[in-house]
PDB file of C-alpha atoms in Angstrom:
ATOM      1  CA  MET A   1     213.500 -60.997 101.128  1.00 44.00           C
ATOM      2  CA  ALA A   2     217.107 -60.655  99.525  1.00 57.00           C
ATOM      3  CA  GLY A   3     217.211 -60.109  95.913  1.00 66.00           C
ATOM      4  CA  ARG A   4     218.829 -58.428  93.102  1.00 72.00           C
ATOM      5  CA  PRO A   5     219.383 -54.532  93.856  1.00 76.00           C
ATOM      6  CA  GLY A   6     216.915 -52.277  92.102  1.00 84.00           C
ATOM      7  CA  PRO A   7     217.259 -50.579  88.827  1.00 90.00           C
ATOM      8  CA  ALA A   8     218.509 -47.397  90.471  1.00 93.00           C
ATOM      9  CA  ARG A   9     222.077 -49.219  91.169  1.00 94.00           C
ATOM     10  CA  ASP A  10     222.171 -50.168  87.421  1.00 95.00           C
ATOM     11  CA  TRP A  11     221.279 -46.749  86.219  1.00 96.00           C
ATOM     12  CA  LEU A  12     224.052 -45.297  88.683  1.00 97.00           C
ATOM     13  CA  LEU A  13     226.584 -47.589  87.334  1.00 96.00           C
ATOM     14  CA  CYS A  14     226.033 -46.873  83.703  1.00 97.00           C
ATOM     15  CA  THR A  15     225.884 -43.089  84.423  1.00 97.00           C
ATOM     16  CA  ALA A  16     228.939 -43.031  86.518  1.00 98.00           C
ATOM     17  CA  TRP A  17     230.896 -45.046  84.080  1.00 97.00           C
ATOM     18  CA  LEU A  18     229.697 -42.936  81.205  1.00 96.00           C
ATOM     19  CA  GLY A  19     230.687 -39.882  83.211  1.00 96.00           C
ATOM     20  CA  LEU A  20     234.280 -41.314  83.635  1.00 95.00           C
ATOM     21  CA  ILE A  21     234.511 -41.869  79.971  1.00 94.00           C
ATOM     22  CA  PHE A  22     233.469 -38.287  79.328  1.00 91.00           C
ATOM     23  CA  LEU A  23     235.911 -36.971  82.053  1.00 91.00           C
ATOM     24  CA  PHE A  24     238.872 -38.617  80.172  1.00 87.00           C
ATOM     25  CA  MET A  25     238.033 -36.223  77.225  1.00 83.00           C
ATOM     26  CA  TYR A  26     239.155 -33.445  79.362  1.00 82.00           C
ATOM     27  CA  TYR A  27     241.714 -34.980  81.635  1.00 82.00           C
ATOM     28  CA  GLY A  28     242.871 -37.964  79.272  1.00 78.00           C
ATOM     29  CA  ARG A  29     245.687 -35.818  77.900  1.00 80.00           C
ATOM     30  CA  ALA A  30     247.222 -35.544  81.571  1.00 84.00           C
ATOM     31  CA  LEU A  31     247.603 -39.377  81.373  1.00 85.00           C
ATOM     32  CA  ASP A  32     249.712 -39.248  78.222  1.00 85.00           C
ATOM     33  CA  PRO A  33     253.089 -39.541  80.072  1.00 88.00           C
ATOM     34  CA  TRP A  34     251.956 -42.816  81.546  1.00 87.00           C
ATOM     35  CA  PHE A  35     251.385 -44.277  78.036  1.00 89.00           C
ATOM     36  CA  GLU A  36     254.697 -43.046  76.500  1.00 90.00           C
ATOM     37  CA  GLY A  37     258.237 -44.034  77.189  1.00 89.00           C
ATOM     38  CA  ARG A  38     259.349 -46.050  80.116  1.00 90.00           C
ATOM     39  CA  ARG A  39     256.232 -45.490  82.142  1.00 90.00           C
ATOM     40  CA  ALA A  40     254.156 -47.075  79.447  1.00 92.00           C
ATOM     41  CA  VAL A  41     255.319 -50.431  80.740  1.00 93.00           C
ATOM     42  CA  TYR A  42     252.759 -49.787  83.777  1.00 93.00           C
ATOM     43  CA  ALA A  43     249.830 -48.823  81.481  1.00 92.00           C
ATOM     44  CA  GLN A  44     250.497 -51.816  79.350  1.00 92.00           C
ATOM     45  CA  ALA A  45     250.640 -54.139  82.346  1.00 94.00           C
ATOM     46  CA  LEU A  46     247.458 -52.752  83.726  1.00 93.00           C
ATOM     47  CA  LEU A  47     245.702 -53.275  80.425  1.00 93.00           C
ATOM     48  CA  GLY A  48     247.185 -56.792  80.138  1.00 94.00           C
ATOM     49  CA  LEU A  49     246.066 -57.683  83.664  1.00 96.00           C
ATOM     50  CA  ALA A  50     242.480 -56.329  82.926  1.00 95.00           C
ATOM     51  CA  GLY A  51     242.456 -58.754  79.688  1.00 95.00           C
ATOM     52  CA  LEU A  52     243.803 -61.554  81.843  1.00 97.00           C
ATOM     53  CA  GLY A  53     241.219 -60.934  84.362  1.00 97.00           C
ATOM     54  CA  LEU A  54     238.391 -60.959  81.740  1.00 96.00           C
ATOM     55  CA  VAL A  55     239.853 -64.310  80.437  1.00 97.00           C
ATOM     56  CA  VAL A  56     239.899 -65.766  83.857  1.00 98.00           C
ATOM     57  CA  TRP A  57     236.300 -64.743  84.392  1.00 97.00           C
ATOM     58  CA  LEU A  58     234.996 -65.989  81.356  1.00 98.00           C
ATOM     59  CA  ALA A  59     236.885 -69.113  81.658  1.00 98.00           C
ATOM     60  CA  ALA A  60     235.159 -69.489  85.314  1.00 98.00           C
ATOM     61  CA  GLN A  61     231.696 -68.699  83.661  1.00 97.00           C
ATOM     62  CA  VAL A  62     232.223 -71.489  81.022  1.00 98.00           C
ATOM     63  CA  LEU A  63     233.060 -74.115  83.669  1.00 97.00           C
ATOM     64  CA  ARG A  64     229.862 -73.286  85.575  1.00 96.00           C
ATOM     65  CA  LEU A  65     227.657 -74.081  82.525  1.00 96.00           C
ATOM     66  CA  PRO A  66     226.178 -77.493  81.758  1.00 95.00           C
ATOM     67  CA  ALA A  67     228.708 -79.951  80.080  1.00 95.00           C
ATOM     68  CA  HIS A  68     226.367 -79.807  76.763  1.00 94.00           C
ATOM     69  CA  ARG A  69     227.009 -75.997  76.429  1.00 96.00           C
ATOM     70  CA  ARG A  70     230.588 -75.721  77.337  1.00 96.00           C
ATOM     71  CA  VAL A  71     232.183 -76.294  73.903  1.00 97.00           C
ATOM     72  CA  ARG A  72     229.892 -74.121  71.946  1.00 96.00           C
ATOM     73  CA  VAL A  73     229.996 -71.288  74.260  1.00 97.00           C
ATOM     74  CA  GLY A  74     233.566 -71.559  74.833  1.00 97.00           C
ATOM     75  CA  LEU A  75     234.247 -71.368  71.062  1.00 98.00           C
ATOM     76  CA  GLY A  76     232.033 -68.448  70.949  1.00 98.00           C
ATOM     77  CA  LEU A  77     233.824 -66.885  73.734  1.00 98.00           C
ATOM     78  CA  LEU A  78     237.223 -67.461  72.161  1.00 98.00           C
ATOM     79  CA  GLY A  79     235.861 -65.587  68.876  1.00 98.00           C
ATOM     80  CA  CYS A  80     234.834 -62.657  71.056  1.00 98.00           C
ATOM     81  CA  LEU A  81     238.395 -62.563  72.701  1.00 97.00           C
ATOM     82  CA  ALA A  82     239.974 -62.992  69.270  1.00 97.00           C
ATOM     83  CA  GLY A  83     237.864 -59.945  67.969  1.00 97.00           C
ATOM     84  CA  LEU A  84     239.154 -57.947  71.091  1.00 96.00           C
ATOM     85  CA  GLY A  85     242.649 -58.954  70.394  1.00 94.00           C
ATOM     86  CA  LEU A  86     242.322 -57.718  66.916  1.00 95.00           C
ATOM     87  CA  LEU A  87     240.891 -54.432  67.981  1.00 94.00           C
ATOM     88  CA  ALA A  88     243.880 -53.971  70.246  1.00 92.00           C
ATOM     89  CA  TRP A  89     246.360 -54.681  67.590  1.00 92.00           C
ATOM     90  CA  TRP A  90     244.409 -52.310  65.214  1.00 90.00           C
ATOM     91  CA  GLN A  91     244.929 -49.396  67.551  1.00 87.00           C
ATOM     92  CA  PRO A  92     248.432 -47.834  66.976  1.00 82.00           C
ATOM     93  CA  MET A  93     248.803 -46.094  70.237  1.00 87.00           C
ATOM     94  CA  LEU A  94     248.659 -47.708  73.797  1.00 89.00           C
ATOM     95  CA  ILE A  95     246.323 -45.006  74.937  1.00 88.00           C
ATOM     96  CA  GLU A  96     243.885 -45.713  72.419  1.00 88.00           C
ATOM     97  CA  ARG A  97     243.712 -49.470  73.677  1.00 91.00           C
ATOM     98  CA  THR A  98     242.018 -48.255  76.844  1.00 91.00           C
ATOM     99  CA  HIS A  99     238.730 -47.724  74.665  1.00 92.00           C
ATOM    100  CA  LEU A 100     238.547 -51.494  74.901  1.00 93.00           C
ATOM    101  CA  MET A 101     238.318 -51.597  78.600  1.00 93.00           C
ATOM    102  CA  LEU A 102     236.337 -48.478  78.895  1.00 94.00           C
ATOM    103  CA  TYR A 103     233.541 -49.521  76.468  1.00 96.00           C
ATOM    104  CA  GLY A 104     233.796 -53.129  77.410  1.00 95.00           C
ATOM    105  CA  VAL A 105     232.885 -52.062  80.911  1.00 96.00           C
ATOM    106  CA  LEU A 106     230.107 -49.891  79.676  1.00 97.00           C
ATOM    107  CA  GLY A 107     228.887 -52.866  77.616  1.00 97.00           C
ATOM    108  CA  ILE A 108     228.621 -54.824  80.709  1.00 96.00           C
ATOM    109  CA  PHE A 109     226.834 -52.195  82.739  1.00 97.00           C
ATOM    110  CA  THR A 110     224.340 -51.437  79.754  1.00 98.00           C
ATOM    111  CA  TRP A 111     223.734 -55.299  79.749  1.00 97.00           C
ATOM    112  CA  ARG A 112     222.711 -55.360  83.299  1.00 95.00           C
ATOM    113  CA  LEU A 113     220.494 -52.161  82.803  1.00 97.00           C
ATOM    114  CA  ALA A 114     218.855 -53.489  79.607  1.00 97.00           C
ATOM    115  CA  GLY A 115     217.923 -56.675  81.497  1.00 95.00           C
ATOM    116  CA  ARG A 116     215.615 -54.640  83.536  1.00 94.00           C
ATOM    117  CA  TYR A 117     213.531 -53.637  80.728  1.00 95.00           C
ATOM    118  CA  ALA A 118     213.906 -56.184  77.996  1.00 95.00           C
ATOM    119  CA  SER A 119     215.027 -59.814  77.418  1.00 93.00           C
ATOM    120  CA  GLY A 120     216.417 -61.986  74.682  1.00 92.00           C
ATOM    121  CA  ALA A 121     217.386 -60.110  71.442  1.00 94.00           C
ATOM    122  CA  PRO A 122     215.971 -56.748  72.327  1.00 96.00           C
ATOM    123  CA  ARG A 123     218.140 -56.711  75.490  1.00 96.00           C
ATOM    124  CA  LEU A 124     221.218 -57.249  73.203  1.00 96.00           C
ATOM    125  CA  LEU A 125     220.128 -54.766  70.722  1.00 97.00           C
ATOM    126  CA  TRP A 126     219.179 -52.056  73.254  1.00 97.00           C
ATOM    127  CA  ALA A 127     222.462 -52.407  75.173  1.00 98.00           C
ATOM    128  CA  GLY A 128     224.533 -52.534  71.997  1.00 97.00           C
ATOM    129  CA  ALA A 129     222.808 -49.432  70.550  1.00 98.00           C
ATOM    130  CA  ALA A 130     223.145 -47.546  73.751  1.00 97.00           C
ATOM    131  CA  CYS A 131     226.944 -48.298  73.814  1.00 97.00           C
ATOM    132  CA  ALA A 132     227.354 -47.360  70.239  1.00 97.00           C
ATOM    133  CA  LEU A 133     225.624 -44.166  70.658  1.00 97.00           C
ATOM    134  CA  ALA A 134     227.547 -43.371  73.783  1.00 97.00           C
ATOM    135  CA  GLY A 135     230.887 -43.901  71.663  1.00 95.00           C
ATOM    136  CA  LEU A 136     229.643 -41.741  68.906  1.00 96.00           C
ATOM    137  CA  ALA A 137     228.598 -38.972  71.354  1.00 95.00           C
ATOM    138  CA  ASP A 138     231.941 -39.027  72.904  1.00 93.00           C
ATOM    139  CA  GLU A 139     233.766 -38.597  69.717  1.00 92.00           C
ATOM    140  CA  LEU A 140     231.124 -35.974  68.450  1.00 94.00           C
ATOM    141  CA  ALA A 141     232.137 -34.096  71.843  1.00 92.00           C
ATOM    142  CA  GLN A 142     235.707 -34.464  71.103  1.00 89.00           C
ATOM    143  CA  HIS A 143     235.231 -32.891  67.669  1.00 90.00           C
ATOM    144  CA  PHE A 144     234.402 -29.660  69.475  1.00 90.00           C
ATOM    145  CA  HIS A 145     237.200 -29.831  72.210  1.00 85.00           C
ATOM    146  CA  PRO A 146     240.055 -27.800  71.240  1.00 83.00           C
ATOM    147  CA  GLN A 147     242.712 -30.348  72.098  1.00 82.00           C
ATOM    148  CA  ARG A 148     240.945 -33.360  70.695  1.00 85.00           C
ATOM    149  CA  ILE A 149     239.633 -34.649  67.429  1.00 85.00           C
ATOM    150  CA  PHE A 150     236.957 -36.839  66.063  1.00 90.00           C
ATOM    151  CA  ASP A 151     238.354 -40.193  64.837  1.00 88.00           C
ATOM    152  CA  LEU A 152     235.885 -42.484  63.108  1.00 91.00           C
ATOM    153  CA  ARG A 153     238.247 -45.451  63.990  1.00 90.00           C
ATOM    154  CA  ASP A 154     237.545 -44.555  67.677  1.00 91.00           C
ATOM    155  CA  VAL A 155     233.690 -44.753  67.111  1.00 93.00           C
ATOM    156  CA  PHE A 156     234.239 -48.170  65.475  1.00 94.00           C
ATOM    157  CA  THR A 157     236.515 -49.316  68.423  1.00 94.00           C
ATOM    158  CA  ASN A 158     234.048 -47.974  71.109  1.00 95.00           C
ATOM    159  CA  ALA A 159     230.986 -49.768  69.519  1.00 96.00           C
ATOM    160  CA  LEU A 160     232.759 -53.001  68.655  1.00 97.00           C
ATOM    161  CA  SER A 161     234.248 -53.382  72.164  1.00 96.00           C
ATOM    162  CA  ALA A 162     231.003 -53.041  73.704  1.00 97.00           C
ATOM    163  CA  TRP A 163     229.510 -55.472  71.192  1.00 98.00           C
ATOM    164  CA  LEU A 164     232.221 -58.086  71.685  1.00 97.00           C
ATOM    165  CA  LEU A 165     231.479 -58.090  75.550  1.00 97.00           C
ATOM    166  CA  LEU A 166     227.820 -58.026  74.929  1.00 98.00           C
ATOM    167  CA  ALA A 167     228.065 -61.073  72.652  1.00 97.00           C
ATOM    168  CA  ALA A 168     229.949 -62.804  75.285  1.00 98.00           C
ATOM    169  CA  LEU A 169     227.229 -62.120  77.816  1.00 97.00           C
ATOM    170  CA  TRP A 170     224.664 -63.182  75.547  1.00 96.00           C
ATOM    171  CA  LEU A 171     226.475 -66.471  74.942  1.00 97.00           C
ATOM    172  CA  LEU A 172     226.756 -66.839  78.755  1.00 96.00           C
ATOM    173  CA  ARG A 173     223.016 -66.186  79.392  1.00 92.00           C
ATOM    174  CA  PRO A 174     221.007 -69.013  80.787  1.00 86.00           C
ATOM    175  CA  SER A 175     219.385 -71.398  77.989  1.00 77.00           C
ATOM    176  CA  PRO A 176     215.613 -70.654  77.762  1.00 64.00           C
ATOM    177  CA  GLY A 177     213.677 -73.552  79.531  1.00 52.00           C
ATOM    178  CA  ARG A 178     216.473 -74.859  81.491  1.00 49.00           C
TER     179      ARG A 178
END
């Protein structure tokens, strides 16, 4: 019987993505030239395309919902997108805006993984707490890295990026009893 892949896949996705985030601590500075000067246009375009892809995907998910849920869920998703927009605006440097994408994707992966072990509000809380702890661990590790610094603003951005994506997934979840 073809079903959903086992939990090993979800663990692998979360672990691999978290590994990628931690690799950026060491190799992220090598990407700096792509986020400055003329080349920054490419990075900005990629981040913009990622954001546009998220908007298109969310809109498609809303259209798949029953008619009676579309307005409420759509308004909630607009709030999540507005929050992500404010977070992007709040970050002064383009390279710092990559945190939104990195931790947003981590939020999606942890949502899938948490769904293996919990449902309802506990699923949301476990996934959100895991992402917030990952963001804090990333920044604490940067405190000890000679070329990086601990930035409380990044901890906040990491956690809130994941929580906003998790809130969007929470809104899109199937209604109980339907």
